């Protein structure tokens, strides 16, 4: 059976750590974006360290996490992504659904992760020396030319983030209205309704326990906090 008339079954798709990672990342990025000036630069800085923590966690979870969260399961080449995109307009959910990210979405995930990592990393070397007199924690360890380059990237890269996030959100809404697939709901609740004929595909996902993800997240937070504290003290 195809289309809207197909029988649907509720399946579990995303583990708790992936969902926590996603919405915490969105909150941290929006907070950092909102607070990049004046007296609230300290909140900007904290939001930035949260992003660093989350990206570090996601890289580790991409190797040890649930099977559909692993990079090997969703990072495919550009040709696979293109052939997926060619099938997208007419393809049914039976033909197009993946346990994790589809091949085009998977590439986008890598782009998003890289962009937010670059933003947070360059922030460590960014200064504001006309009004706030704020230095990122690693500014004093590098030559001023290098810090200036990082500062420049910090101001330019945010525009790439705007573009990538806009595309990302439009795609998610597009699936909802044009393909009747609620990927957003799945990223919130972890579950999604799919045609019963393909439910078995999702039954093969090997979920890792949430406590393991949370433990890794806390460890990443401790590493980031430790490095920043040492850098500020040094
Ligand atoms: C600052 C803004 C955002 C960033 C940086 C971002 C980043 C990401 C990343 C890195 C992933 C991969 C998740 C993982 O595998 O761990 C992802 C997935 C996803 N995001 Fe976002 N996101 C943002 C905003 C949003 C918003 C506002 C929505 C909802 C409208 C959304 C909907 C989704 C959905 C549905 C997925 C899963 C896609 C799939 O099923 O393959 N994202 N996002
Ligand atoms: C992913 C996390 C981050 C995001 C999204 C972000 C975003 C931004 C944005 C949008 C600006 C203003 C750019 C402009 O005016 O053209 C900015 C400036 C700045 N950021 Fe970040 N940032 C992040 C992380 C960090 C971190 C970790 C630090 C330092 C520890 C930092 C330090 C600064 C400084 C010092 C400025 C200059 C403020 C000014 O010129 O008024 N940022 N950031």
Short mmCIF file of C-alpha atoms and ligand atoms in Angstrom, two decimals:
data_model
loop_
_atom_site.label_atom_id
_atom_site.label_comp_id
_atom_site.label_asym_id
_atom_site.label_seq_id
_atom_site.Cartn_x
_atom_site.Cartn_y
_atom_site.Cartn_z
CA UNK A 1 0.00 0.00 0.00
CA UNK A 2 1.17 3.51 -0.76
CA UNK A 3 0.47 7.10 0.19
CA UNK A 4 -1.83 8.38 2.88
CA UNK A 5 -4.03 5.28 2.87
CA UNK A 6 -1.23 2.97 3.93
CA UNK A 7 -1.57 1.47 7.41
CA UNK A 8 0.77 3.19 9.84
CA UNK A 9 2.76 1.79 12.75
CA UNK A 10 4.44 3.81 15.46
CA UNK A 11 8.16 3.11 15.63
CA UNK A 12 10.98 4.39 17.85
CA UNK A 13 13.62 6.29 15.87
CA UNK A 14 15.83 8.62 17.95
CA UNK A 15 17.41 7.84 21.33
CA UNK A 16 17.12 10.38 24.16
CA UNK A 17 20.75 11.66 23.98
CA UNK A 18 20.40 12.57 20.27
CA UNK A 19 17.18 14.47 20.97
CA UNK A 20 18.63 16.22 24.02
CA UNK A 21 21.71 17.08 21.95
CA UNK A 22 19.59 18.58 19.17
CA UNK A 23 17.34 20.84 21.20
CA UNK A 24 20.13 21.86 23.59
CA UNK A 25 22.21 22.80 20.53
CA UNK A 26 19.37 24.88 19.08
CA UNK A 27 18.91 26.64 22.46
CA UNK A 28 22.65 27.29 22.88
CA UNK A 29 23.10 28.62 19.32
CA UNK A 30 20.09 30.93 19.61
CA UNK A 31 21.31 32.12 23.03
CA UNK A 32 24.84 32.80 21.69
CA UNK A 33 23.42 34.63 18.69
CA UNK A 34 21.13 36.71 20.89
CA UNK A 35 23.80 37.70 23.38
CA UNK A 36 26.81 38.70 21.31
CA UNK A 37 27.06 42.23 22.64
CA UNK A 38 27.51 44.37 25.68
CA UNK A 39 27.04 43.25 29.26
CA UNK A 40 25.75 39.81 28.29
CA UNK A 41 28.95 38.67 26.55
CA UNK A 42 29.48 36.28 29.51
CA UNK A 43 26.26 34.52 28.61
CA UNK A 44 27.46 34.44 24.99
CA UNK A 45 30.67 32.82 26.17
CA UNK A 46 28.82 30.22 28.28
CA UNK A 47 26.45 29.40 25.42
CA UNK A 48 29.52 28.95 23.19
CA UNK A 49 31.11 26.48 25.65
CA UNK A 50 27.80 24.61 25.72
CA UNK A 51 27.99 24.30 21.93
CA UNK A 52 31.58 22.99 22.19
CA UNK A 53 30.45 20.43 24.79
CA UNK A 54 27.53 19.29 22.65
CA UNK A 55 29.59 18.95 19.47
CA UNK A 56 32.26 16.96 21.33
CA UNK A 57 29.52 14.70 22.72
CA UNK A 58 27.95 14.22 19.27
CA UNK A 59 31.29 13.23 17.72
CA UNK A 60 31.79 10.54 20.40
CA UNK A 61 28.13 9.40 20.14
CA UNK A 62 28.67 9.17 16.38
CA UNK A 63 31.10 6.29 17.11
CA UNK A 64 29.67 4.60 20.22
CA UNK A 65 25.97 5.61 20.21
CA UNK A 66 22.82 3.88 18.94
CA UNK A 67 23.28 2.29 15.51
CA UNK A 68 21.35 4.98 13.60
CA UNK A 69 23.27 7.80 15.34
CA UNK A 70 26.63 6.49 14.12
CA UNK A 71 28.44 8.30 11.31
CA UNK A 72 29.04 5.01 9.48
CA UNK A 73 25.27 4.50 9.26
CA UNK A 74 24.34 7.89 7.77
CA UNK A 75 27.36 9.51 6.11
CA UNK A 76 27.19 8.55 2.44
CA UNK A 77 28.95 10.05 -0.58
CA UNK A 78 27.59 12.99 -2.60
CA UNK A 79 26.46 10.66 -5.41
CA UNK A 80 24.28 8.62 -3.07
CA UNK A 81 22.87 11.91 -1.75
CA UNK A 82 22.15 13.11 -5.30
CA UNK A 83 20.43 9.91 -6.33
CA UNK A 84 18.31 10.13 -3.15
CA UNK A 85 17.36 13.73 -4.04
CA UNK A 86 16.38 12.63 -7.56
CA UNK A 87 14.00 10.03 -6.12
CA UNK A 88 12.64 12.46 -3.51
CA UNK A 89 9.87 14.29 -5.42
CA UNK A 90 8.00 11.18 -6.55
CA UNK A 91 9.25 8.48 -4.18
CA UNK A 92 6.95 6.97 -1.57
CA UNK A 93 7.89 6.74 2.11
CA UNK A 94 8.46 3.00 1.58
CA UNK A 95 11.22 3.78 -0.93
CA UNK A 96 12.70 6.76 0.89
CA UNK A 97 12.65 6.12 4.65
CA UNK A 98 15.90 5.39 6.49
CA UNK A 99 16.40 4.28 10.11
CA UNK A 100 18.46 7.42 10.67
CA UNK A 101 19.24 10.41 8.46
CA UNK A 102 18.69 9.96 4.73
CA UNK A 103 21.84 10.33 2.53
CA UNK A 104 21.16 14.02 1.77
CA UNK A 105 20.16 14.86 5.34
CA UNK A 106 23.25 13.03 6.60
CA UNK A 107 25.56 15.30 4.60
CA UNK A 108 23.67 18.31 5.91
CA UNK A 109 24.14 17.06 9.49
CA UNK A 110 27.93 17.00 8.92
CA UNK A 111 27.85 20.51 7.42
CA UNK A 112 25.81 21.83 10.38
CA UNK A 113 28.10 20.17 12.93
CA UNK A 114 31.21 21.57 11.21
CA UNK A 115 29.79 25.08 10.98
CA UNK A 116 28.74 25.27 14.63
CA UNK A 117 32.05 23.71 15.72
CA UNK A 118 33.99 26.34 13.73
CA UNK A 119 31.84 29.11 15.25
CA UNK A 120 32.42 27.97 18.82
CA UNK A 121 36.13 27.18 18.25
CA UNK A 122 36.93 30.54 16.62
CA UNK A 123 35.08 32.25 19.51
CA UNK A 124 37.87 31.02 21.82
CA UNK A 125 40.25 33.37 19.95
CA UNK A 126 37.82 36.26 19.43
CA UNK A 127 38.18 39.66 21.10
CA UNK A 128 36.16 42.79 21.40
CA UNK A 129 38.52 45.61 22.25
CA UNK A 130 36.62 48.82 21.64
CA UNK A 131 33.76 48.60 24.10
CA UNK A 132 33.64 45.32 26.04
CA UNK A 133 37.37 44.65 26.33
CA UNK A 134 36.63 40.95 26.25
CA UNK A 135 39.16 38.34 25.11
CA UNK A 136 38.32 34.74 24.30
CA UNK A 137 40.23 32.35 26.66
CA UNK A 138 42.87 31.33 24.10
CA UNK A 139 43.65 34.79 22.68
CA UNK A 140 46.70 35.27 24.91
CA UNK A 141 48.32 32.03 23.71
CA UNK A 142 48.44 32.83 19.99
CA UNK A 143 50.08 35.48 17.78
CA UNK A 144 47.79 38.46 17.13
CA UNK A 145 47.65 37.69 13.39
CA UNK A 146 46.18 34.26 14.10
CA UNK A 147 43.68 35.69 16.59
CA UNK A 148 42.61 38.29 14.02
CA UNK A 149 41.97 35.57 11.45
CA UNK A 150 39.88 33.60 13.96
CA UNK A 151 38.01 36.79 14.86
CA UNK A 152 37.29 37.36 11.18
CA UNK A 153 36.06 33.79 10.67
CA UNK A 154 33.83 34.13 13.77
CA UNK A 155 32.10 37.12 12.16
CA UNK A 156 31.81 35.61 8.65
CA UNK A 157 30.94 32.00 9.52
CA UNK A 158 27.75 33.02 11.34
CA UNK A 159 26.30 33.94 7.93
CA UNK A 160 26.94 30.40 6.68
CA UNK A 161 25.14 29.14 9.79
CA UNK A 162 22.12 31.30 8.92
CA UNK A 163 22.00 29.80 5.43
CA UNK A 164 22.50 26.19 6.53
CA UNK A 165 19.96 26.42 9.38
CA UNK A 166 17.41 28.08 7.06
CA UNK A 167 17.81 25.25 4.53
CA UNK A 168 17.65 22.68 7.32
CA UNK A 169 14.42 24.06 8.79
CA UNK A 170 12.79 24.53 5.36
CA UNK A 171 13.64 20.90 4.53
CA UNK A 172 12.13 19.66 7.80
CA UNK A 173 8.93 21.65 7.18
CA UNK A 174 8.90 20.50 3.54
CA UNK A 175 8.85 16.83 4.62
CA UNK A 176 5.93 17.62 6.90
CA UNK A 177 3.72 19.36 4.35
CA UNK A 178 4.84 17.91 1.02
CA UNK A 179 5.67 14.34 2.03
CA UNK A 180 3.47 14.05 5.11
CA UNK A 181 6.46 12.81 7.13
CA UNK A 182 6.80 14.28 10.62
CA UNK A 183 10.58 14.27 11.14
CA UNK A 184 10.28 17.17 13.58
CA UNK A 185 7.93 15.25 15.88
CA UNK A 186 10.38 12.32 15.78
CA UNK A 187 13.25 14.62 16.85
CA UNK A 188 11.08 15.76 19.81
CA UNK A 189 9.41 12.55 21.03
CA UNK A 190 11.75 9.95 19.51
CA UNK A 191 8.85 8.19 17.78
CA UNK A 192 7.29 8.45 14.36
CA UNK A 193 4.49 6.79 12.40
CA UNK A 194 5.63 4.98 9.27
CA UNK A 195 3.86 2.67 6.79
CA UNK A 196 3.49 -0.72 8.48
CA UNK A 197 5.20 -2.37 5.51
CA UNK A 198 8.55 -0.76 6.47
CA UNK A 199 8.25 -0.82 10.29
CA UNK A 200 10.64 -3.81 10.40
CA UNK A 201 13.45 -1.59 9.10
CA UNK A 202 13.28 0.45 12.30
CA UNK A 203 13.02 -2.62 14.53
CA UNK A 204 16.66 -3.35 13.67
CA UNK A 205 17.95 -0.16 15.33
CA UNK A 206 20.28 -1.05 18.19
CA UNK A 207 19.60 1.54 20.92
CA UNK A 208 22.27 2.39 23.47
CA UNK A 209 21.07 3.28 27.00
CA UNK A 210 20.31 6.93 27.69
CA UNK A 211 22.48 6.96 30.85
CA UNK A 212 25.56 6.19 28.73
CA UNK A 213 24.86 9.20 26.51
CA UNK A 214 24.22 11.43 29.51
CA UNK A 215 27.42 10.23 31.17
CA UNK A 216 29.44 11.02 28.03
CA UNK A 217 27.73 14.43 27.82
CA UNK A 218 28.66 15.26 31.42
CA UNK A 219 32.25 14.11 30.79
CA UNK A 220 32.46 16.35 27.71
CA UNK A 221 31.18 19.26 29.82
CA UNK A 222 33.86 18.56 32.42
CA UNK A 223 36.60 18.43 29.76
CA UNK A 224 35.51 21.74 28.20
CA UNK A 225 35.12 23.41 31.63
CA UNK A 226 38.54 22.07 32.72
CA UNK A 227 40.37 23.28 29.61
CA UNK A 228 38.74 26.74 29.75
CA UNK A 229 39.46 27.12 33.48
CA UNK A 230 43.11 26.14 32.96
CA UNK A 231 43.41 28.51 29.99
CA UNK A 232 41.90 31.42 31.93
CA UNK A 233 44.16 30.70 34.93
CA UNK A 234 47.36 30.25 32.88
C1 LIG B 1 20.32 26.43 15.34
C2 LIG B 1 19.49 25.68 14.68
C3 LIG B 1 19.68 24.20 14.37
C4 LIG B 1 20.82 23.46 14.28
C5 LIG B 1 22.27 23.92 14.45
C6 LIG B 1 20.41 22.09 13.97
C7 LIG B 1 21.28 21.02 13.80
C8 LIG B 1 20.89 19.72 13.61
C9 LIG B 1 21.76 18.57 13.64
C10 LIG B 1 23.27 18.63 13.91
C11 LIG B 1 21.01 17.46 13.41
C12 LIG B 1 21.47 16.00 13.44
C13 LIG B 1 21.01 15.37 14.72
C14 LIG B 1 21.86 14.19 15.12
O1 LIG B 1 21.98 13.21 14.39
O2 LIG B 1 22.43 14.24 16.22
C15 LIG B 1 19.66 17.89 13.19
C16 LIG B 1 18.58 17.06 12.90
C17 LIG B 1 17.29 17.50 12.78
N1 LIG B 1 16.82 18.80 12.99
FE1 LIG B 1 17.91 20.40 13.44
N2 LIG B 1 19.03 22.04 13.89
C18 LIG B 1 18.56 23.30 14.14
C19 LIG B 1 17.25 23.70 14.20
C20 LIG B 1 16.18 22.89 13.92
C21 LIG B 1 14.79 23.29 13.96
C22 LIG B 1 14.30 24.71 14.34
C23 LIG B 1 14.05 22.22 13.59
C24 LIG B 1 12.55 22.09 13.46
C25 LIG B 1 11.84 22.87 12.70
C26 LIG B 1 14.97 21.13 13.33
C27 LIG B 1 14.60 19.87 12.93
C28 LIG B 1 15.46 18.79 12.79
C29 LIG B 1 15.02 17.47 12.40
C30 LIG B 1 13.59 17.05 12.06
C31 LIG B 1 16.16 16.66 12.40
C32 LIG B 1 16.21 15.16 12.02
C33 LIG B 1 16.29 15.06 10.53
C34 LIG B 1 16.14 13.60 10.07
O3 LIG B 1 15.14 12.96 10.43
O4 LIG B 1 17.05 13.12 9.37
N3 LIG B 1 16.25 21.55 13.53
N4 LIG B 1 19.60 19.27 13.34
C1 LIG B 2 28.49 28.48 18.45
C2 LIG B 2 28.67 29.39 19.38
C3 LIG B 2 28.74 30.86 19.04
C4 LIG B 2 27.94 31.62 18.21
C5 LIG B 2 26.70 31.15 17.43
C6 LIG B 2 28.46 32.95 18.21
C7 LIG B 2 27.93 34.00 17.48
C8 LIG B 2 28.44 35.28 17.44
C9 LIG B 2 27.90 36.36 16.67
C10 LIG B 2 26.68 36.28 15.76
C11 LIG B 2 28.69 37.45 16.89
C12 LIG B 2 28.54 38.83 16.27
C13 LIG B 2 29.21 38.84 14.94
C14 LIG B 2 29.07 40.16 14.23
O1 LIG B 2 28.77 41.18 14.88
O2 LIG B 2 29.31 40.16 13.01
C15 LIG B 2 29.72 37.06 17.83
C16 LIG B 2 30.69 37.90 18.33
C17 LIG B 2 31.57 37.56 19.33
N1 LIG B 2 31.73 36.31 19.92
FE1 LIG B 2 30.67 34.67 19.48
N2 LIG B 2 29.57 33.00 19.03
C18 LIG B 2 29.77 31.75 19.57
C19 LIG B 2 30.76 31.36 20.46
C20 LIG B 2 31.66 32.23 21.08
C21 LIG B 2 32.62 31.87 22.11
C22 LIG B 2 32.83 30.46 22.66
C23 LIG B 2 33.28 33.03 22.46
C24 LIG B 2 34.35 33.24 23.47
C25 LIG B 2 34.64 32.48 24.46
C26 LIG B 2 32.76 34.09 21.64
C27 LIG B 2 33.16 35.39 21.68
C28 LIG B 2 32.71 36.42 20.89
C29 LIG B 2 33.21 37.77 20.93
C30 LIG B 2 34.29 38.32 21.85
C31 LIG B 2 32.49 38.49 19.95
C32 LIG B 2 32.67 39.96 19.58
C33 LIG B 2 31.59 40.78 20.19
C34 LIG B 2 31.51 42.11 19.48
O3 LIG B 2 32.24 42.34 18.52
O4 LIG B 2 30.68 42.89 19.91
N3 LIG B 2 31.77 33.57 20.81
N4 LIG B 2 29.55 35.72 18.15
#
